[in-house]
Amino acid sequence: MAGIFGIALRGLGMLGKGKKVSKTINSVKPNVPKTKLEKAKSKLAIAKQKTKGSKAKLDQTVFEISQKSKGK
């Protein structure tokens, strides 16, 4: 009984072959710096991002302090 049901489902699957399926991502190459210049660029980019985060955190703290002083 189950075998017949499986065959019927496969047959129905063959009828609807018009569907397009998008490709999946198989792998992503890691960004590993090899030369000294690439390593320096990578470290600079990391430092820039850390600085952005620190500035945002400081700005938020300053904003919160200013709101407290206004009594809100």
mmCIF file of N, CA and C in Angstrom, residues 8-59:
data_model
loop_
_atom_site.group_PDB
_atom_site.id
_atom_site.type_symbol
_atom_site.label_atom_id
_atom_site.label_comp_id
_atom_site.label_asym_id
_atom_site.label_seq_id
_atom_site.Cartn_x
_atom_site.Cartn_y
_atom_site.Cartn_z
ATOM 1 N N ALA A 8 2.703 6.940 -6.744
ATOM 2 C CA ALA A 8 1.716 7.925 -7.183
ATOM 3 C C ALA A 8 2.221 9.342 -6.922
ATOM 4 N N LEU A 9 2.860 9.540 -5.769
ATOM 5 C CA LEU A 9 3.384 10.872 -5.464
ATOM 6 C C LEU A 9 4.509 11.261 -6.418
ATOM 7 N N ARG A 10 5.380 10.294 -6.753
ATOM 8 C CA ARG A 10 6.452 10.575 -7.710
ATOM 9 C C ARG A 10 5.874 10.925 -9.071
ATOM 10 N N GLY A 11 4.829 10.241 -9.459
ATOM 11 C CA GLY A 11 4.172 10.530 -10.735
ATOM 12 C C GLY A 11 3.586 11.930 -10.756
ATOM 13 N N LEU A 12 2.986 12.333 -9.656
ATOM 14 C CA LEU A 12 2.433 13.690 -9.572
ATOM 15 C C LEU A 12 3.547 14.728 -9.568
ATOM 16 N N GLY A 13 4.675 14.392 -8.972
ATOM 17 C CA GLY A 13 5.816 15.303 -8.956
ATOM 18 C C GLY A 13 6.366 15.552 -10.346
ATOM 19 N N MET A 14 6.303 14.544 -11.209
ATOM 20 C CA MET A 14 6.808 14.697 -12.571
ATOM 21 C C MET A 14 5.922 15.620 -13.394
ATOM 22 N N LEU A 15 4.658 15.708 -13.052
ATOM 23 C CA LEU A 15 3.747 16.561 -13.801
ATOM 24 C C LEU A 15 4.058 18.038 -13.599
ATOM 25 N N GLY A 16 4.533 18.402 -12.442
ATOM 26 C CA GLY A 16 4.775 19.810 -12.141
ATOM 27 C C GLY A 16 6.234 20.207 -12.249
ATOM 28 N N LYS A 17 6.895 19.910 -13.386
ATOM 29 C CA LYS A 17 8.318 20.216 -13.533
ATOM 30 C C LYS A 17 8.579 21.652 -13.976
ATOM 31 N N GLY A 18 7.591 22.481 -14.105
ATOM 32 C CA GLY A 18 7.781 23.828 -14.603
ATOM 33 C C GLY A 18 8.308 24.811 -13.567
ATOM 34 N N LYS A 19 8.478 24.389 -12.331
ATOM 35 C CA LYS A 19 8.917 25.292 -11.264
ATOM 36 C C LYS A 19 10.404 25.591 -11.376
ATOM 37 N N LYS A 20 10.769 26.853 -11.157
ATOM 38 C CA LYS A 20 12.178 27.241 -11.136
ATOM 39 C C LYS A 20 12.617 27.348 -9.680
ATOM 40 N N VAL A 21 13.763 26.797 -9.395
ATOM 41 C CA VAL A 21 14.283 26.817 -8.037
ATOM 42 C C VAL A 21 15.575 27.623 -8.051
ATOM 43 N N SER A 22 15.700 28.553 -7.121
ATOM 44 C CA SER A 22 16.903 29.373 -7.082
ATOM 45 C C SER A 22 18.083 28.551 -6.577
ATOM 46 N N LYS A 23 19.279 28.958 -6.983
ATOM 47 C CA LYS A 23 20.486 28.254 -6.566
ATOM 48 C C LYS A 23 20.761 28.521 -5.095
ATOM 49 N N THR A 24 21.335 27.550 -4.452
ATOM 50 C CA THR A 24 21.710 27.726 -3.059
ATOM 51 C C THR A 24 23.189 28.051 -2.987
ATOM 52 N N ILE A 25 23.581 28.690 -1.898
ATOM 53 C CA ILE A 25 24.985 29.026 -1.704
ATOM 54 C C ILE A 25 25.685 27.783 -1.174
ATOM 55 N N ASN A 26 26.652 27.293 -1.919
ATOM 56 C CA ASN A 26 27.362 26.094 -1.506
ATOM 57 C C ASN A 26 28.455 26.414 -0.494
ATOM 58 N N SER A 27 29.237 27.443 -0.788
ATOM 59 C CA SER A 27 30.304 27.799 0.144
ATOM 60 C C SER A 27 30.693 29.261 -0.055
ATOM 61 N N VAL A 28 31.309 29.818 0.958
ATOM 62 C CA VAL A 28 31.793 31.192 0.906
ATOM 63 C C VAL A 28 33.285 31.150 1.218
ATOM 64 N N LYS A 29 34.080 31.744 0.337
ATOM 65 C CA LYS A 29 35.526 31.729 0.551
ATOM 66 C C LYS A 29 35.877 32.656 1.703
ATOM 67 N N PRO A 30 36.712 32.204 2.617
ATOM 68 C CA PRO A 30 37.101 33.055 3.733
ATOM 69 C C PRO A 30 38.057 34.150 3.269
ATOM 70 N N ASN A 31 37.969 35.294 3.908
ATOM 71 C CA ASN A 31 38.851 36.403 3.575
ATOM 72 C C ASN A 31 40.061 36.347 4.501
ATOM 73 N N VAL A 32 41.083 35.637 4.062
ATOM 74 C CA VAL A 32 42.289 35.480 4.875
ATOM 75 C C VAL A 32 43.392 36.302 4.235
ATOM 76 N N PRO A 33 43.834 37.381 4.911
ATOM 77 C CA PRO A 33 44.897 38.202 4.343
ATOM 78 C C PRO A 33 46.221 37.445 4.338
ATOM 79 N N LYS A 34 46.953 37.540 3.217
ATOM 80 C CA LYS A 34 48.211 36.802 3.078
ATOM 81 C C LYS A 34 49.425 37.720 3.136
ATOM 82 N N THR A 35 49.364 38.851 2.457
ATOM 83 C CA THR A 35 50.521 39.748 2.436
ATOM 84 C C THR A 35 50.458 40.706 3.621
ATOM 85 N N LYS A 36 51.568 41.379 3.864
ATOM 86 C CA LYS A 36 51.616 42.343 4.974
ATOM 87 C C LYS A 36 50.634 43.482 4.732
ATOM 88 N N LEU A 37 50.521 43.906 3.475
ATOM 89 C CA LEU A 37 49.609 44.999 3.141
ATOM 90 C C LEU A 37 48.165 44.594 3.399
ATOM 91 N N GLU A 38 47.800 43.387 2.986
ATOM 92 C CA GLU A 38 46.433 42.907 3.225
ATOM 93 C C GLU A 38 46.142 42.795 4.719
ATOM 94 N N LYS A 39 47.125 42.324 5.486
ATOM 95 C CA LYS A 39 46.952 42.206 6.938
ATOM 96 C C LYS A 39 46.755 43.573 7.565
ATOM 97 N N ALA A 40 47.544 44.556 7.105
ATOM 98 C CA ALA A 40 47.427 45.906 7.647
ATOM 99 C C ALA A 40 46.067 46.512 7.306
ATOM 100 N N LYS A 41 45.597 46.289 6.071
ATOM 101 C CA LYS A 41 44.279 46.789 5.674
ATOM 102 C C LYS A 41 43.182 46.164 6.526
ATOM 103 N N SER A 42 43.323 44.868 6.787
ATOM 104 C CA SER A 42 42.333 44.166 7.593
ATOM 105 C C SER A 42 42.299 44.720 9.015
ATOM 106 N N LYS A 43 43.472 44.915 9.591
ATOM 107 C CA LYS A 43 43.538 45.448 10.957
ATOM 108 C C LYS A 43 42.976 46.863 11.010
ATOM 109 N N LEU A 44 43.238 47.654 9.956
ATOM 110 C CA LEU A 44 42.716 49.016 9.904
ATOM 111 C C LEU A 44 41.190 49.005 9.836
ATOM 112 N N ALA A 45 40.637 48.118 9.019
ATOM 113 C CA ALA A 45 39.179 48.022 8.892
ATOM 114 C C ALA A 45 38.558 47.609 10.220
ATOM 115 N N ILE A 46 39.192 46.679 10.923
ATOM 116 C CA ILE A 46 38.683 46.240 12.228
ATOM 117 C C ILE A 46 38.742 47.383 13.228
ATOM 118 N N ALA A 47 39.853 48.132 13.226
ATOM 119 C CA ALA A 47 40.003 49.258 14.146
ATOM 120 C C ALA A 47 38.956 50.342 13.856
ATOM 121 N N LYS A 48 38.689 50.605 12.569
ATOM 122 C CA LYS A 48 37.665 51.596 12.198
ATOM 123 C C LYS A 48 36.303 51.191 12.734
ATOM 124 N N GLN A 49 35.980 49.912 12.601
ATOM 125 C CA GLN A 49 34.677 49.434 13.044
ATOM 126 C C GLN A 49 34.550 49.519 14.562
ATOM 127 N N LYS A 50 35.636 49.188 15.268
ATOM 128 C CA LYS A 50 35.617 49.299 16.728
ATOM 129 C C LYS A 50 35.441 50.744 17.153
ATOM 130 N N THR A 51 36.097 51.661 16.424
ATOM 131 C CA THR A 51 35.982 53.088 16.731
ATOM 132 C C THR A 51 34.550 53.568 16.511
ATOM 133 N N LYS A 52 33.929 53.116 15.433
ATOM 134 C CA LYS A 52 32.530 53.486 15.167
ATOM 135 C C LYS A 52 31.631 53.033 16.305
ATOM 136 N N GLY A 53 31.833 51.804 16.756
ATOM 137 C CA GLY A 53 31.029 51.274 17.847
ATOM 138 C C GLY A 53 31.231 52.047 19.128
ATOM 139 N N SER A 54 32.478 52.383 19.424
ATOM 140 C CA SER A 54 32.779 53.135 20.637
ATOM 141 C C SER A 54 32.151 54.522 20.594
ATOM 142 N N LYS A 55 32.218 55.151 19.419
ATOM 143 C CA LYS A 55 31.639 56.495 19.272
ATOM 144 C C LYS A 55 30.125 56.441 19.452
ATOM 145 N N ALA A 56 29.488 55.436 18.877
ATOM 146 C CA ALA A 56 28.040 55.303 19.005
ATOM 147 C C ALA A 56 27.652 55.096 20.468
ATOM 148 N N LYS A 57 28.431 54.301 21.174
ATOM 149 C CA LYS A 57 28.151 54.038 22.590
ATOM 150 C C LYS A 57 28.318 55.311 23.410
ATOM 151 N N LEU A 58 29.367 56.066 23.111
ATOM 152 C CA LEU A 58 29.604 57.331 23.813
ATOM 153 C C LEU A 58 28.499 58.328 23.526
ATOM 154 N N ASP A 59 28.108 58.433 22.258
ATOM 155 C CA ASP A 59 27.016 59.352 21.891
ATOM 156 C C ASP A 59 25.726 58.994 22.629
#
